[in-house]
Coordinates of C-alpha atoms in Angstrom, one line a residue:
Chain Y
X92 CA 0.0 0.0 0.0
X93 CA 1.6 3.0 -1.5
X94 CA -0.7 5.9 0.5
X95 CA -1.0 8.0 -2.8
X96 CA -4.5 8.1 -4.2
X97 CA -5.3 5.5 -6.9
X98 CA -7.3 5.8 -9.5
X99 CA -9.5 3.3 -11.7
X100 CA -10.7 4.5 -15.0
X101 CA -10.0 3.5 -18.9
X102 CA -7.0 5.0 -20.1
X103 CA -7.9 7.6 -21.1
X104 CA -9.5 11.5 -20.6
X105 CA -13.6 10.6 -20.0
X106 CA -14.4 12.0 -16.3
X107 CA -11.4 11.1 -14.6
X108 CA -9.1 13.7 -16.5
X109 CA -10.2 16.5 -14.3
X110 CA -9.2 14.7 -11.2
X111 CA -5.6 14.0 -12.6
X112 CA -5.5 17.5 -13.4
X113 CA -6.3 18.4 -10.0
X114 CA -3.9 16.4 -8.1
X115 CA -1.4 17.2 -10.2
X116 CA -1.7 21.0 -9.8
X117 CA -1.2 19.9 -5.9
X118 CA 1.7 18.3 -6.5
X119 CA -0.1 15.0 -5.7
X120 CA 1.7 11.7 -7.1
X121 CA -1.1 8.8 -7.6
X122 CA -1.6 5.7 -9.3
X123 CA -3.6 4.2 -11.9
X124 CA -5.3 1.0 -12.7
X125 CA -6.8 1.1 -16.3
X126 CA -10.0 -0.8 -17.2
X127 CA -9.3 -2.8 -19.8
X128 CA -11.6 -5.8 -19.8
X129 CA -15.5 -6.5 -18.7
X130 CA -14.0 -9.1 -16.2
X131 CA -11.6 -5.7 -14.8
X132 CA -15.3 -4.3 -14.6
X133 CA -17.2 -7.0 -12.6
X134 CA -14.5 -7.8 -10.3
X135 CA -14.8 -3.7 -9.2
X136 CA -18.7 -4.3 -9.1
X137 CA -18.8 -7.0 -7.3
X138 CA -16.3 -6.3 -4.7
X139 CA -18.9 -3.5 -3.9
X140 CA -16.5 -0.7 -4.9
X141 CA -18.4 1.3 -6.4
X142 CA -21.2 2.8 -4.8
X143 CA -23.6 3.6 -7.9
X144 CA -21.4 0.7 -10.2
X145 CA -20.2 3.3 -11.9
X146 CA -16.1 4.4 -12.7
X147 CA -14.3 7.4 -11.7
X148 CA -13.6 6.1 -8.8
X149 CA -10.2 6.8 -6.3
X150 CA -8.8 5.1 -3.4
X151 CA -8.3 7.8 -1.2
X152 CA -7.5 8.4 2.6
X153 CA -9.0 4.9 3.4
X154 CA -12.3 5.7 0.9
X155 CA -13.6 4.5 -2.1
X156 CA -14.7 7.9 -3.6
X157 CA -17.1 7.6 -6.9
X158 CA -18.9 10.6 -8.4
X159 CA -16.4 13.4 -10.0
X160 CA -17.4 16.2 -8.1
X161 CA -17.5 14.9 -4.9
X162 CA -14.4 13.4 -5.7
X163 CA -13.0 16.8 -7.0
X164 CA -14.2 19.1 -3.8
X165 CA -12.7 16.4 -1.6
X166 CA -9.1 16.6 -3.2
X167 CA -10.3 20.8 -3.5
X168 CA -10.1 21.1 0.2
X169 CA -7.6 18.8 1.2
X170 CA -5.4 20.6 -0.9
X171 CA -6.3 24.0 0.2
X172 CA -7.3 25.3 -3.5
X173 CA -11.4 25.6 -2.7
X174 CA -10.5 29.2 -1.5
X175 CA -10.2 30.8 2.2
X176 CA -13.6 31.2 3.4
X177 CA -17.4 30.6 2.5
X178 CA -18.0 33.0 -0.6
X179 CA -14.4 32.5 -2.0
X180 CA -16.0 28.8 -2.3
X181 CA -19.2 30.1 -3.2
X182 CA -17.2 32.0 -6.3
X183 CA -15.0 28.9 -7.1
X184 CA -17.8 26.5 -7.2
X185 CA -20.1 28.9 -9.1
X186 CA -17.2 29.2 -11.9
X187 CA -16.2 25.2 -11.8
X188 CA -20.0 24.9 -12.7
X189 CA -19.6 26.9 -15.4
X190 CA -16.2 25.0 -17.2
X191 CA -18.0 22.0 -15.8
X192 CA -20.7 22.6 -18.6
X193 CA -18.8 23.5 -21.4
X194 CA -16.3 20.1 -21.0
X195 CA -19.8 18.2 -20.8
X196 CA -20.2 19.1 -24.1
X197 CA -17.0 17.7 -25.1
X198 CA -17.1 14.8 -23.1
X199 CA -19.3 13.3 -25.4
X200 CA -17.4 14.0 -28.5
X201 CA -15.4 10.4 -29.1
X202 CA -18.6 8.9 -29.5
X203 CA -20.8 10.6 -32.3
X204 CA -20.5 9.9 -35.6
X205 CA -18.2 11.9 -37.8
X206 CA -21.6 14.4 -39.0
X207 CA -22.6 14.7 -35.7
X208 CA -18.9 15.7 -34.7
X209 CA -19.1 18.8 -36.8
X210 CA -22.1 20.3 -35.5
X211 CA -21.2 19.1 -32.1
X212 CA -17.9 21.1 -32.5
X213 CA -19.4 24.2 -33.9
X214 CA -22.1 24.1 -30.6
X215 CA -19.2 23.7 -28.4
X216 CA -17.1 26.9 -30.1
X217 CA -20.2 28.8 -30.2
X218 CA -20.6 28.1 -26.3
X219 CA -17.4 28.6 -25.5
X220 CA -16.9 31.5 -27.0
X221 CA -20.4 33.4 -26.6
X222 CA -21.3 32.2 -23.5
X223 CA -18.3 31.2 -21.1
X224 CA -14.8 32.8 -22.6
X225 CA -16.9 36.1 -22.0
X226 CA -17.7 35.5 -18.2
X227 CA -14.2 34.6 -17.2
X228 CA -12.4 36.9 -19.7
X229 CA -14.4 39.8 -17.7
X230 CA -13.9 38.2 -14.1
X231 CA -10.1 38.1 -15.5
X232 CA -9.8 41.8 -15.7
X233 CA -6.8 42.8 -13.3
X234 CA -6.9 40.0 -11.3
X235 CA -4.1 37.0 -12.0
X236 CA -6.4 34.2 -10.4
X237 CA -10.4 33.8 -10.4
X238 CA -10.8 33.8 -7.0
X239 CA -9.0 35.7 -4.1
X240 CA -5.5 36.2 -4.6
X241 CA -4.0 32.7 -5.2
X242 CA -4.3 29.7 -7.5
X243 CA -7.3 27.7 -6.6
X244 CA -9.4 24.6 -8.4
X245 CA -11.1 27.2 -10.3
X246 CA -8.1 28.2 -12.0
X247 CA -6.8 24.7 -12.9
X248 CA -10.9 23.5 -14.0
X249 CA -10.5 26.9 -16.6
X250 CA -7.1 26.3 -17.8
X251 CA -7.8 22.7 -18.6
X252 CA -11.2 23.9 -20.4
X253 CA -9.8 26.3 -22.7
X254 CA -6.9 23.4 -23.4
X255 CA -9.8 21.2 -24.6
X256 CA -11.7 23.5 -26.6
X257 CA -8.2 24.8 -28.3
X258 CA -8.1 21.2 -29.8
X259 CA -11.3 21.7 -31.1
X260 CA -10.0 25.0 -32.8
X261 CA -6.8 26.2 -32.4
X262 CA -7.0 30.2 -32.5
X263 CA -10.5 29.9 -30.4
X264 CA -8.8 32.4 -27.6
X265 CA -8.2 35.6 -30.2
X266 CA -11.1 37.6 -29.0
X267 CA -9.9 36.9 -25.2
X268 CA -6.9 38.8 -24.5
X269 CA -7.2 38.1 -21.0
X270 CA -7.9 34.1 -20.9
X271 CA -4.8 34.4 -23.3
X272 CA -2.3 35.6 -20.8
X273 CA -4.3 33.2 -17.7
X274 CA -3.1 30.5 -20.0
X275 CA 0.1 31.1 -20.2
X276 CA 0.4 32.3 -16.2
X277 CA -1.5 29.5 -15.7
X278 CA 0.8 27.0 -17.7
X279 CA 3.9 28.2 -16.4
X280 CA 3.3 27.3 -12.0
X281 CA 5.8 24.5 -11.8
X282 CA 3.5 21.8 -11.1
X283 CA 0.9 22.5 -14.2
X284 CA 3.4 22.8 -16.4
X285 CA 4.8 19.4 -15.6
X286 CA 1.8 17.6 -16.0
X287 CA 1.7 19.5 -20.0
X288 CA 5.1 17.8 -20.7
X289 CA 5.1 14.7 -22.1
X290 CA 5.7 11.3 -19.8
X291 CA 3.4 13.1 -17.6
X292 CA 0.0 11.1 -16.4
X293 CA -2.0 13.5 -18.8
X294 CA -3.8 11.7 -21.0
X295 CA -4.4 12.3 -25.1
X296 CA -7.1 13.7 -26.9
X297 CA -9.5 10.2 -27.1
X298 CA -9.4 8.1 -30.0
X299 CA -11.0 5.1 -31.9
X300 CA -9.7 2.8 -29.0
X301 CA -10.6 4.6 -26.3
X302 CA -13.9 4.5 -27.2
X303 CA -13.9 0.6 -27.9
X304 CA -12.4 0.0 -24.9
X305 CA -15.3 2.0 -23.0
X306 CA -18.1 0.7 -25.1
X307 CA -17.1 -3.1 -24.7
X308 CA -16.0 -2.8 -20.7
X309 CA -19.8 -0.9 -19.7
X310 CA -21.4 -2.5 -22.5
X311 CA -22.7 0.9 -23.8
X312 CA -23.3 0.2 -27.2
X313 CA -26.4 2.9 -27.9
X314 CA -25.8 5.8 -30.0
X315 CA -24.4 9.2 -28.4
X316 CA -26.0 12.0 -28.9
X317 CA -25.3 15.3 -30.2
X318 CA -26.5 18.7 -28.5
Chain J
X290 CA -35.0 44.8 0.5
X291 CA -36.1 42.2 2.9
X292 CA -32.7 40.2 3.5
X293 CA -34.4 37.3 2.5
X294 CA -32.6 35.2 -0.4
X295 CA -34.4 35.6 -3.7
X296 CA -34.9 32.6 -6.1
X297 CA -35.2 33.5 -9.8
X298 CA -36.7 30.9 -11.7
X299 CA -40.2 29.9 -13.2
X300 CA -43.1 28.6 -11.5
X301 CA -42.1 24.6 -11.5
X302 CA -39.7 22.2 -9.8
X303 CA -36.9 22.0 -12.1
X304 CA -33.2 22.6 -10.9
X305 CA -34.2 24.8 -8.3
X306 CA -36.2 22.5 -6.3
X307 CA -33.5 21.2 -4.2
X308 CA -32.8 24.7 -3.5
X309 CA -36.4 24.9 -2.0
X310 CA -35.9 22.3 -0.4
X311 CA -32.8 23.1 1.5
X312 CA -33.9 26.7 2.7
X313 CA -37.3 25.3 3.4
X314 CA -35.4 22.4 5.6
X315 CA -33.5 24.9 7.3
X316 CA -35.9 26.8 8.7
X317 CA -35.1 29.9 6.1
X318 CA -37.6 32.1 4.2
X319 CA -37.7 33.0 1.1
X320 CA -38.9 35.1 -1.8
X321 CA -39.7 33.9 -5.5
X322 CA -39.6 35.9 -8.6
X323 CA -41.0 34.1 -11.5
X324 CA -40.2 33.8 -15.3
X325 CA -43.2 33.8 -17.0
X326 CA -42.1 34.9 -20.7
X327 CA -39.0 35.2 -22.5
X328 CA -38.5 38.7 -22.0
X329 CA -38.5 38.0 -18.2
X330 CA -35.5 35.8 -18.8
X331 CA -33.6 38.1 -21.2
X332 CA -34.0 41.4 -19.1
X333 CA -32.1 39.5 -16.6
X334 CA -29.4 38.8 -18.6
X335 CA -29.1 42.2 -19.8
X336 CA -29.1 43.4 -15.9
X337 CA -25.5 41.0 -15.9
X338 CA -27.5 39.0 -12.7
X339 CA -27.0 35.8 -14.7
X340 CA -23.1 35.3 -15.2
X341 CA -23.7 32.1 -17.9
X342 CA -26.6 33.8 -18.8
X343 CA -29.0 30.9 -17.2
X344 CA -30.8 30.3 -14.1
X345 CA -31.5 29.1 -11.4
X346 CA -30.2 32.4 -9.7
X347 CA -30.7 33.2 -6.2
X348 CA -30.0 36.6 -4.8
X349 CA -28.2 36.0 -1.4
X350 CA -26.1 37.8 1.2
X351 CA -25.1 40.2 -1.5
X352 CA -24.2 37.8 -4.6
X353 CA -25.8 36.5 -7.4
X354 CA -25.4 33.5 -7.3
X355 CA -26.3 30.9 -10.5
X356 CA -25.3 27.1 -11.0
X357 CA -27.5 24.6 -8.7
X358 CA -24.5 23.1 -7.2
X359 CA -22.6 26.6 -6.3
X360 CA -26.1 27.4 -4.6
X361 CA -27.2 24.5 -3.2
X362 CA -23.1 24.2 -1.8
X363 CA -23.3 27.7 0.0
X364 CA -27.0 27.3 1.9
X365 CA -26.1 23.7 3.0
X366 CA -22.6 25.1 4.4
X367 CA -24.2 28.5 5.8
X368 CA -27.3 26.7 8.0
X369 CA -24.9 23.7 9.1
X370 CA -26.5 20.6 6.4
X371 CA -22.8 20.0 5.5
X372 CA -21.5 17.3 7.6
X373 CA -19.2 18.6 10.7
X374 CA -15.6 17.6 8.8
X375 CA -14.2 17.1 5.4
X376 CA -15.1 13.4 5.8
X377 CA -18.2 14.1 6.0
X378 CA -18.6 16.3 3.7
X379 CA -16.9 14.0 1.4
X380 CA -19.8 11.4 1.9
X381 CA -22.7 13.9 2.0
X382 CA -21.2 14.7 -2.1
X383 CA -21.4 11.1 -3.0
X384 CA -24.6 10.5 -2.3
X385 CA -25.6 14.1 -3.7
X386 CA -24.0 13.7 -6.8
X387 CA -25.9 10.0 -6.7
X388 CA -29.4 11.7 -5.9
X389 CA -28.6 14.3 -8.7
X390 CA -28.1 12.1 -10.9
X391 CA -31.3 10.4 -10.9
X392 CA -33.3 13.1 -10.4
X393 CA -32.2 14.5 -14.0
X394 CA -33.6 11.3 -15.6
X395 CA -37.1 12.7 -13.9
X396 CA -36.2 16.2 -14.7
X397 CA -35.7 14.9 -18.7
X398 CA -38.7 12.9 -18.4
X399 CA -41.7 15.2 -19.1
X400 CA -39.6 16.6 -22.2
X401 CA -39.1 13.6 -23.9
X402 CA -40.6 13.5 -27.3
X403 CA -44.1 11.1 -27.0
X404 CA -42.0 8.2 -29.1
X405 CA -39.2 8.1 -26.4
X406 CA -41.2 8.5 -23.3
X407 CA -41.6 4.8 -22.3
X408 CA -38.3 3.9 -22.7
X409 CA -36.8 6.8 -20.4
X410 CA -39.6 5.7 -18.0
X411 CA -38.4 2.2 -18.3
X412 CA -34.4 3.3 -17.9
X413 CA -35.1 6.0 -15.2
X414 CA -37.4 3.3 -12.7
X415 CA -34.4 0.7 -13.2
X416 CA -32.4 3.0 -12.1
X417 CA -34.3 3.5 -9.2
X418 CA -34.9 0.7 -8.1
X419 CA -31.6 -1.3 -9.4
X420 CA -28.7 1.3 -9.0
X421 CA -29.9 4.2 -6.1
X422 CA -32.1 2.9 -4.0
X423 CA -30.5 -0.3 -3.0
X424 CA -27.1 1.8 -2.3
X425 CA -28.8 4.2 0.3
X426 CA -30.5 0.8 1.8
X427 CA -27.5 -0.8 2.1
X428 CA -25.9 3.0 3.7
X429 CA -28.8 2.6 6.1
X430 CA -28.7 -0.7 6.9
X431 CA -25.0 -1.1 7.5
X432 CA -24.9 2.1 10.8
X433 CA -28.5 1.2 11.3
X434 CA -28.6 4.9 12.3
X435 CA -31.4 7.6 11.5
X436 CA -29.2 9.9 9.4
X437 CA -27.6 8.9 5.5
X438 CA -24.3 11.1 7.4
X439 CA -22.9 11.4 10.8
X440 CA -25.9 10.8 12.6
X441 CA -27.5 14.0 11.9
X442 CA -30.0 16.0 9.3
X443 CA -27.6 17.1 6.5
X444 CA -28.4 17.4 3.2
X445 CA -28.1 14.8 1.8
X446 CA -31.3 13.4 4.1
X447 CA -33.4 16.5 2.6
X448 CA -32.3 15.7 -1.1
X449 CA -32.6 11.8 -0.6
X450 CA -36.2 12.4 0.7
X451 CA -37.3 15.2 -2.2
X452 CA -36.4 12.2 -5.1
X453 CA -37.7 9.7 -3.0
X454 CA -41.3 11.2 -3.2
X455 CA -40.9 12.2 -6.7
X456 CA -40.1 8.7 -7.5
X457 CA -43.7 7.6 -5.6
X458 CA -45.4 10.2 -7.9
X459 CA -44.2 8.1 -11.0
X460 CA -44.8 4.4 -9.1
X461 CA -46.3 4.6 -5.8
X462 CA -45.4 1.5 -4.5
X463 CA -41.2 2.2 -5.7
X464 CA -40.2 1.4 -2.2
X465 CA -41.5 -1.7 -1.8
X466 CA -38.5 -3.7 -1.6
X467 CA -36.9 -1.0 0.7
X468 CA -38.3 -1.1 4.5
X469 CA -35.4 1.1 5.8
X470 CA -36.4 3.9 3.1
X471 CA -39.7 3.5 3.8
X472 CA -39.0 4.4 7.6
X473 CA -36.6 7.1 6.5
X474 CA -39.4 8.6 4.8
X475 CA -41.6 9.1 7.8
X476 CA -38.9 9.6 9.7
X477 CA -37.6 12.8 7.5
X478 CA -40.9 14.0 6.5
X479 CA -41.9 14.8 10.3
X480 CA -38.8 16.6 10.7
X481 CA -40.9 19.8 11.6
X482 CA -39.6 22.4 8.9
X483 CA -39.6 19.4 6.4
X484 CA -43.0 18.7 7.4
X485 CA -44.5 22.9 7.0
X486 CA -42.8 22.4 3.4
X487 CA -44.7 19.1 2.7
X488 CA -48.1 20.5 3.4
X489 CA -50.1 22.6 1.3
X490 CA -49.7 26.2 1.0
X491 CA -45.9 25.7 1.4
X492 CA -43.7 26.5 -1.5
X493 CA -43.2 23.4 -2.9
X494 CA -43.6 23.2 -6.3
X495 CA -46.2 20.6 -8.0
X496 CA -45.3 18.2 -10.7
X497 CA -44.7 20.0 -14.2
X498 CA -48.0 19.4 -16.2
X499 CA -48.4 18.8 -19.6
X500 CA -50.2 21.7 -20.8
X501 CA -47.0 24.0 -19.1
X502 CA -44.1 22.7 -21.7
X503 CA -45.0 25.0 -24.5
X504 CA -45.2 27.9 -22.0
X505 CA -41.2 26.6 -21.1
X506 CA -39.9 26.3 -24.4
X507 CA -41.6 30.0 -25.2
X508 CA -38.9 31.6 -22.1
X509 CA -36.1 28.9 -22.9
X510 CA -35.8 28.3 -26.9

């Protein structure tokens, strides 16, 4: 027993990527076990490890966490990035709602066919960039950090948002002069930008595979939706 | 300006229901503006009160605050429905994030198109009664105490109860495999604030009907 957290998803981004994220930006070493097969699946399920069957779920301080958020807010406070008092939380959850939305909609994206891919990419840059790049661009104005005067989840939760939506197109940040230089702030704290070099636990944009692997361990073989 | 928190949202359960619920649980009034037309909604968001441009938004202790889970965070915190330590806490979220989860598939069921309506009936009452249900049993059964956490009303209790009566109103006999939520019910329905909410005349928001969809798309679409 190693004492770092460990963590059981596919390998891949899915739900889990935001946790990695997290702990990383703590300084936070953990492990990973990788569902690969149904059996990997059923042994978690019936060993009662998951309290609603479902994955993320981490091994952490003597639990067996499942659901992201509650997962995310534990690591938050443990951590001391969920802010110094009761409205500097209120502030940080209100804006991890917000990026919490917007990677929804590319959560989804492995799995939709290659027409429903383009309009779901076009809904996703017309979100980002008319609905949430706007918010925190404005909260952004001469501050360094979203909340208070140091780093906090909120920061990490945007940074990683506006990573994700960059892969869905590239120059998606030229009307945002301000989430432009909270990128590259945000990149450069020591810890975050290790985890953006490679050999690091970060995990690639999903593929073919990933999404195999996901449909044949749960058995989810209906179509995916579009917005 | 009455110091009371504000809930802007329309006349209907939705995702600011557990936000009813909590303030209603803690003994804390409230006031309710209403969206009744699209312009109500867009005049907010040309105010700036709605900082992703949606609501729920509740106007409390001098913010403005929007995203259920922000809101619902700061009012279980502030009136003490949080657990007494991170632990807690951390317990309290997974059975939340559990209870949320379910209670969208009832959210998304009155909007389904007539064609897909059985089948989300069919997924969201197997979910029920095969995925949530027998994990807050089993919760129950294994500290045999009154309380989901830390022997004690917290939140999750109040959220646990609001699906579990929204699940009756689909199936009224959903807890019949499931004594220990049955007692739970009784038991955190005659909590005495919880109990003021449940009767009539409280705040507590009836069942979307129907004949109110159209009037929801007109405000949202």
């Amino acid at each position: 027993m190693s004492g770092k957290p460990k963590l059981y998803y596919f390998n891949g981004r899915g739900k889990m990527e935001s946790i990695r994220w997290l702990l990383a930006a703590a300084g936070v070493e953990f492990e990973e076990e990788f569902l690969e097969t149904r059996e990997q699946y059923e042994k978690l399920l019936q060993d009662g490890s998951l309290l609603f069957q479902q994955v993320p779920m981490v091994e952490i301080d003597g639990m067996r966490m499942v659901q992201t958020r509650a997962i995310l807010s534990y690591i938050a406070a443990k951590y001391n990035l969920y802010g110094k008092d009761l409205k500097e939380r209120a502030l940080i959850d209100m804006y991890v709602g917000g990026t919490d939305d917007l990677m929804g909609f590319i959560l989804m994206f492995p799995f939709l066919s290659a027409e429903d891919k383009e309009k779901q990419r076009a809904f996703i840059v017309q979100k980002a960039t008319s609905r949430y790049f706007p918010a925190y661009e404005k909260v952004l104005k001469d501050r360094d950090f979203l909340v208070g005067n140091s780093f906090s989840w909120a920061d990490v939760h945007l940074l990683e948002a506006i990573l994700m939506v960059e892969e869905k197109k590239s120059d998606v940040l030229s009307g945002f002069p301000q989430l432009q230089a909270f990128k590259a702030r945000i990149s450069s704290i020591p810890t975050i930008k290790k985890f953006l070099e490679p050999g690091s636990q970060r995990k690639p944009v999903p593929d073919d595979k990933y999404v195999e692997t996901v449909r044949r361990v749960l058995r989810m073989y209906y179509d995916v939706k579009a917005n | 300006m009455s110091g009371k928190p504000k809930l802007h949202y329309f006349n209907g359960r939705g995702r600011m229901e557990p936000i009813r619920w909590l303030l209603a649980a803690a003994g804390v009034e409230f006031e309710e503006s209403y969206l009744e037309k699209k312009d109500d909604l867009t005049k907010l968001r040309k105010d700036g009160s709605l900082l992703f441009q949606q609501v729920p938004m509740v106007e409390i202790d001098g913010m403005k605050m929007v995203q259920t889970r922000a809101i619902a965070n700061y009012i279980a915190t502030k009136y003490n429905l949080y657990g007494k330590d991170l632990k807690e806490r951390a317990l309290i979220d997974m059975y939340v994030e559990g209870i949320f989860d379910l209670n969208e598939l009832f959210i998304y069921y009155d909007i389904q198109p007539a064609d897909k309506k059985e089948q989300h009936f069919a997924n969201m009452m197997d979910k029920a009664t095969n995925r949530y249900f027998p994990a807050f049993e089993k919760v129950l059964k294994d500290h045999g105490q009154d309380f989901l956490v830390g022997n004690q009303l917290s939140r999750a209790d109040v959220h646990l109860l609001d699906t579990i009566l929204t699940a009756e109103e689909f199936k009224p006999d959903i807890l019949a495999k499931f004594p220990l939520l049955q007692s739970f019910k009784a038991r955190i329905s005659n909590i005495p604030t919880i109990k003021k909410y449940l009767q009539p005349g409280s705040q507590r928001k009836p069942p979307i009907r129907p004949e109110d969809i159209p009037k929801l798309r007109a405000i949202f679409h």
